[in-house]
Coordinates of C-alpha atoms and ligand atoms in Angstrom, one line a residue:
X1 CA -21.7 11.6 -12.2
X2 CA -19.1 9.3 -10.7
X3 CA -19.3 9.0 -7.0
X4 CA -15.7 8.7 -6.1
X5 CA -16.3 8.2 -2.3
X6 CA -13.4 10.6 -1.7
X7 CA -15.2 13.0 0.7
X8 CA -13.3 12.9 4.0
X9 CA -10.6 10.6 2.6
X10 CA -6.9 11.6 3.0
X11 CA -4.7 11.8 -0.1
X12 CA -0.9 12.1 -0.1
X13 CA 0.4 13.6 -3.4
X14 CA 4.1 13.9 -4.2
X15 CA 5.4 16.6 -6.5
X16 CA 2.4 18.7 -5.7
X17 CA 3.8 22.2 -6.1
X18 CA 3.4 22.7 -9.9
X19 CA 2.3 21.1 -13.1
X20 CA 0.3 17.9 -12.9
X21 CA 0.9 17.7 -9.1
X22 CA -0.9 21.0 -8.5
X23 CA -3.8 19.8 -10.7
X24 CA -4.0 16.6 -8.7
X25 CA -4.2 18.7 -5.5
X26 CA -7.0 20.8 -6.9
X27 CA -8.9 17.7 -8.2
X28 CA -8.7 15.7 -5.0
X29 CA -9.5 18.8 -2.9
X30 CA -12.5 19.5 -5.1
X31 CA -13.7 15.9 -4.4
X32 CA -13.8 16.8 -0.7
X33 CA -10.7 15.0 0.3
X34 CA -8.0 16.1 2.7
X35 CA -4.7 16.5 0.8
X36 CA -1.2 16.2 2.1
X37 CA 0.9 17.9 -0.5
X38 CA 4.6 16.9 -0.5
X39 CA 7.3 18.7 -2.5
X40 CA 10.8 20.0 -2.4
X41 CA 9.5 23.4 -3.4
X42 CA 8.1 24.7 -0.2
X43 CA 7.2 28.2 -1.5
X44 CA 5.2 26.8 -4.5
X45 CA 3.5 24.2 -2.3
X46 CA 2.5 26.7 0.4
X47 CA 1.2 29.2 -2.2
X48 CA -1.0 26.5 -3.8
X49 CA -2.3 25.4 -0.4
X50 CA -3.0 29.0 0.8
X51 CA -4.9 29.7 -2.4
X52 CA -7.1 26.6 -2.3
X53 CA -7.5 26.3 1.5
X54 CA -6.9 29.6 3.2
X55 CA -8.0 28.3 6.6
X56 CA -5.5 25.4 6.4
X57 CA -8.2 22.8 7.2
X58 CA -8.0 20.4 4.3
X59 CA -4.5 20.8 2.8
X60 CA -1.2 20.1 4.6
X61 CA 1.9 21.3 2.7
X62 CA 4.9 19.2 3.6
X63 CA 8.5 19.8 2.5
X64 CA 10.7 16.8 1.7
X65 CA 13.4 15.9 -0.7
X66 CA 12.5 12.5 -2.1
X67 CA 16.2 11.8 -2.8
X68 CA 16.6 11.6 1.0
X69 CA 14.8 8.5 2.2
X70 CA 15.1 9.4 5.9
X71 CA 13.6 12.9 5.3
X72 CA 10.9 11.4 3.2
X73 CA 9.9 8.9 5.9
X74 CA 9.9 11.7 8.5
X75 CA 7.6 13.7 6.3
X76 CA 5.3 10.7 5.8
X77 CA 5.1 10.3 9.6
X78 CA 4.1 13.9 9.9
X79 CA 1.3 13.3 7.4
X80 CA 0.2 10.1 9.1
X81 CA 0.1 11.9 12.5
X82 CA -2.2 14.5 10.8
X83 CA -4.5 11.9 9.3
X84 CA -3.9 8.3 8.1
X85 CA -3.5 8.1 4.4
X86 CA -6.2 6.4 2.3
X87 CA -4.8 7.4 -1.1
X88 CA -1.1 7.8 -2.3
X89 CA -0.3 9.4 -5.6
X90 CA 3.4 9.0 -6.5
X91 CA 3.6 11.9 -9.0
X92 CA 7.0 13.6 -8.4
X93 CA 9.6 13.0 -11.0
X94 CA 13.1 14.0 -12.0
X95 CA 12.8 14.5 -15.8
X96 CA 15.9 14.0 -18.0
X97 CA 16.0 14.2 -21.8
X98 CA 19.6 13.4 -22.6
X99 CA 21.3 11.3 -25.3
X100 CA 22.5 8.0 -23.9
X101 CA 26.0 9.0 -24.8
X102 CA 25.8 12.0 -22.4
X103 CA 24.1 10.8 -19.3
X104 CA 26.4 11.0 -16.2
X105 CA 26.3 8.5 -13.4
X106 CA 25.1 11.2 -11.1
X107 CA 22.2 12.0 -13.4
X108 CA 21.3 8.3 -13.7
X109 CA 21.3 7.9 -9.9
X110 CA 19.2 11.0 -9.3
X111 CA 16.5 10.0 -11.9
X112 CA 16.2 6.6 -10.3
X113 CA 16.3 8.0 -6.7
X114 CA 13.3 10.2 -7.3
X115 CA 11.3 8.2 -9.9
X116 CA 11.7 4.7 -8.6
X117 CA 13.6 4.4 -5.3
X118 CA 11.5 7.0 -3.5
X119 CA 8.3 5.6 -5.0
X120 CA 9.2 2.1 -3.7
X121 CA 10.1 3.0 -0.1
X122 CA 7.3 5.6 0.3
X123 CA 4.7 3.2 -1.1
X124 CA 6.0 0.4 1.2
X125 CA 5.7 2.7 4.3
X126 CA 2.2 3.9 3.3
X127 CA 1.0 0.4 2.3
X128 CA 2.1 -1.0 5.7
X129 CA -0.4 1.4 7.4
X130 CA -3.1 0.9 4.8
X131 CA -2.9 -2.9 5.4
X132 CA -3.7 -2.5 9.0
X133 CA -6.9 -0.7 8.0
X134 CA -7.7 -3.0 5.1
X135 CA -8.1 -0.2 2.6
X136 CA -6.0 1.8 0.2
X137 CA -5.7 3.3 -3.2
X138 CA -2.3 3.9 -4.8
X139 CA -1.8 5.7 -8.2
X140 CA 1.6 6.0 -9.8
X141 CA 2.4 8.5 -12.5
X142 CA 4.5 6.8 -15.2
X143 CA 4.9 8.0 -18.8
X144 CA 4.6 6.9 -22.4
X145 CA 8.4 7.1 -22.2
X146 CA 8.3 3.9 -20.1
X147 CA 6.2 2.1 -22.7
X148 CA 7.9 3.0 -26.0
X149 CA 11.5 4.1 -26.6
X150 CA 12.5 7.7 -27.0
X151 CA 16.1 8.5 -28.1
X152 CA 16.7 10.6 -25.0
X153 CA 14.9 8.4 -22.5
X154 CA 17.6 5.9 -21.4
X155 CA 17.4 7.0 -17.7
X156 CA 13.9 8.6 -17.5
X157 CA 12.1 6.1 -19.7
X158 CA 13.7 3.1 -18.0
X159 CA 12.8 4.5 -14.6
X160 CA 9.2 4.9 -15.7
X161 CA 9.2 1.3 -17.2
X162 CA 10.4 0.2 -13.8
X163 CA 7.6 2.1 -12.1
X164 CA 5.0 0.3 -14.2
X165 CA 6.5 -3.0 -13.3
X166 CA 6.7 -2.0 -9.6
X167 CA 3.1 -1.0 -9.6
X168 CA 2.1 -4.5 -10.7
X169 CA 4.2 -6.1 -8.0
X170 CA 2.5 -3.9 -5.4
X171 CA -0.9 -4.6 -6.9
X172 CA -0.4 -8.4 -6.7
X173 CA 1.1 -8.2 -3.2
X174 CA -1.6 -5.9 -1.7
X175 CA -4.8 -7.0 -3.4
X176 CA -5.8 -9.3 -0.5
X177 CA -5.5 -6.3 1.8
X178 CA -8.1 -4.2 0.0
X179 CA -5.5 -2.0 -1.6
X180 CA -5.5 -1.3 -5.3
X181 CA -2.4 -0.1 -7.2
X182 CA -2.7 1.4 -10.7
X183 CA -0.5 3.4 -13.1
X184 CA -1.3 6.4 -15.3
X185 CA 0.9 6.7 -18.3
X186 CA 0.5 10.2 -19.9
X187 CA 2.1 11.5 -23.0
X188 CA 2.5 15.3 -23.3
X189 CA 0.7 17.3 -20.7
X190 CA 0.4 21.1 -20.8
X191 CA 2.8 21.9 -18.0
X192 CA 5.7 24.4 -17.8
X193 CA 8.1 21.5 -18.5
X194 CA 6.5 20.7 -21.8
X195 CA 6.1 24.4 -22.8
X196 CA 9.8 25.0 -22.2
X197 CA 10.7 23.1 -25.4
X198 CA 9.5 26.1 -27.4
X199 CA 6.6 26.5 -29.8
X200 CA 8.2 25.0 -32.9
X201 CA 9.3 21.8 -31.1
X202 CA 5.9 21.6 -29.4
X203 CA 4.1 21.8 -32.8
X204 CA 6.2 18.9 -34.0
X205 CA 5.4 16.8 -31.0
X206 CA 1.7 17.7 -31.2
X207 CA 1.6 16.5 -34.8
X208 CA 2.4 13.0 -33.6
X209 CA -0.7 12.9 -31.3
X210 CA -3.8 11.6 -33.2
X211 CA -6.1 13.8 -31.1
X212 CA -4.0 16.7 -32.4
X213 CA -3.2 18.4 -29.1
X214 CA -1.5 18.0 -25.8
X215 CA -3.4 17.0 -22.6
X216 CA -4.6 19.5 -20.0
X217 CA -3.3 18.6 -16.5
X218 CA -7.0 18.3 -15.4
X219 CA -7.6 15.6 -18.0
X220 CA -4.8 13.5 -16.5
X221 CA -5.8 14.3 -12.9
X222 CA -9.4 13.1 -13.6
X223 CA -8.1 9.6 -14.5
X224 CA -6.1 9.5 -11.2
X225 CA -9.2 10.5 -9.3
X226 CA -11.1 7.7 -11.0
X227 CA -8.4 5.2 -10.1
X228 CA -8.5 6.4 -6.5
X229 CA -12.3 5.9 -6.3
X230 CA -13.7 3.9 -3.4
X231 CA -15.8 1.5 -5.6
X232 CA -13.4 -0.1 -8.0
X233 CA -12.6 -3.5 -9.6
X234 CA -9.4 -2.0 -11.2
X235 CA -6.0 -3.0 -10.0
X236 CA -2.6 -3.7 -11.6
X237 CA -3.7 -1.6 -14.6
X238 CA -1.9 1.0 -16.7
X239 CA -4.1 3.7 -18.0
X240 CA -2.8 5.4 -21.1
X241 CA -3.7 9.1 -21.3
X242 CA -1.9 10.0 -24.5
X243 CA -4.3 11.2 -27.1
X244 CA -3.7 8.0 -29.1
X245 CA 0.1 8.5 -29.4
X246 CA 0.5 4.9 -28.4
X247 CA -2.3 2.4 -29.0
X248 CA -1.8 -1.1 -27.6
Ligands
NAD301 N1 4.5 16.8 -18.3 C1 4.3 15.8 -19.2 O1 4.1 16.0 -20.4 C2 4.4 14.4 -18.7 C3 4.3 13.4 -19.6 C4 4.3 12.1 -19.1 C5 4.5 11.8 -17.8 N2 4.6 12.8 -16.9 C6 4.7 12.5 -15.5 O2 3.7 13.2 -14.7 C7 4.3 13.6 -13.5 C8 4.2 15.1 -13.3 O3 4.8 15.8 -14.3 P1 5.0 17.3 -14.4 O4 5.2 17.7 -15.8 O5 3.9 18.0 -13.6 O6 6.4 17.5 -13.6 P2 7.0 18.9 -13.1 O7 8.5 18.7 -13.3 O8 6.3 20.1 -13.6 O9 6.8 18.8 -11.5 C9 7.4 17.8 -10.7 C10 7.2 18.2 -9.2 O10 8.0 17.2 -8.5 C11 8.8 17.9 -7.5 N3 10.0 17.2 -7.3 C12 11.0 16.9 -8.2 N4 12.0 16.3 -7.5 C13 11.7 16.2 -6.2 C14 12.3 15.7 -5.1 N5 13.6 15.2 -5.1 N6 11.7 15.8 -3.9 C15 10.4 16.3 -3.8 N7 9.8 16.8 -4.9 C16 10.4 16.8 -6.1 C17 9.1 19.3 -8.2 O11 9.5 20.3 -7.2 C18 7.8 19.6 -8.9 O12 6.9 20.3 -8.1 C19 5.7 13.1 -13.4 O13 5.7 11.8 -12.8 C20 6.1 13.0 -14.9 O14 7.1 12.0 -15.2 C21 4.6 14.1 -17.3

């Protein structure tokens, strides 16, 4: 069994209230880590924390809107005052499946504000503190949509391609400080978002996956935990978790 070295480490996860984010909270909590769970959805976040950690010892739910950089920085300071962050997982995203002919400027800006701008500024703040301690693990959740074109992915896919590029820049910049930065690029994960397309559309999408099914959130979370392990020689990498939907 992999010794992740995560016992007693502190992990900040964005977009933690549902879907993959909730699976990430469960996975890191199960590894013995302290988890700061940041989401706009305070009720979902608190319910998750209360279920996993009734005594409130190892999970800190924090509400913040990642579109608001001042509020996000304030939330991060709250987390840092609780415990310095060893691992940052940028998981929150604003999905948008929209024909390029229909995307509005407001939608474009919102997708980029959450998926890329917030990831950049939060990572920079957290990395500044990690540098002082000479240790850090950063994992960014991109998407197959950032690696291969989808007709409805002009904003979402481009933001995820940007996140893959940004991860590599941070990886190169922070390697000398003992900080690794890696990306996970999933395809379809079994989350409410994916289920909402309906069973017929889901069957069509699943048919395009060589492994013949969609991923469980736990399968994707496991890769993030691996990339956040203490002993690692992996940085600047993009891990495809897509059932073979894109082989490169
Ligand atoms: N679900 C998939 O099939 C799939 C596929 C590829 C990549 N991904 C990526 O995996 C990650 C998780 O996906 P998911 O399906 O669990 O997403 P989701 O939409 O189910 O959950 C996203 C979470 O982010 C939070 N969030 C959104 N905007 C926010 C904001 N402005 N401030 C704070 N929190 C905000 C939401 O409240 C929610 O809890 C995302 O980065 C997504 O792009 C998902």
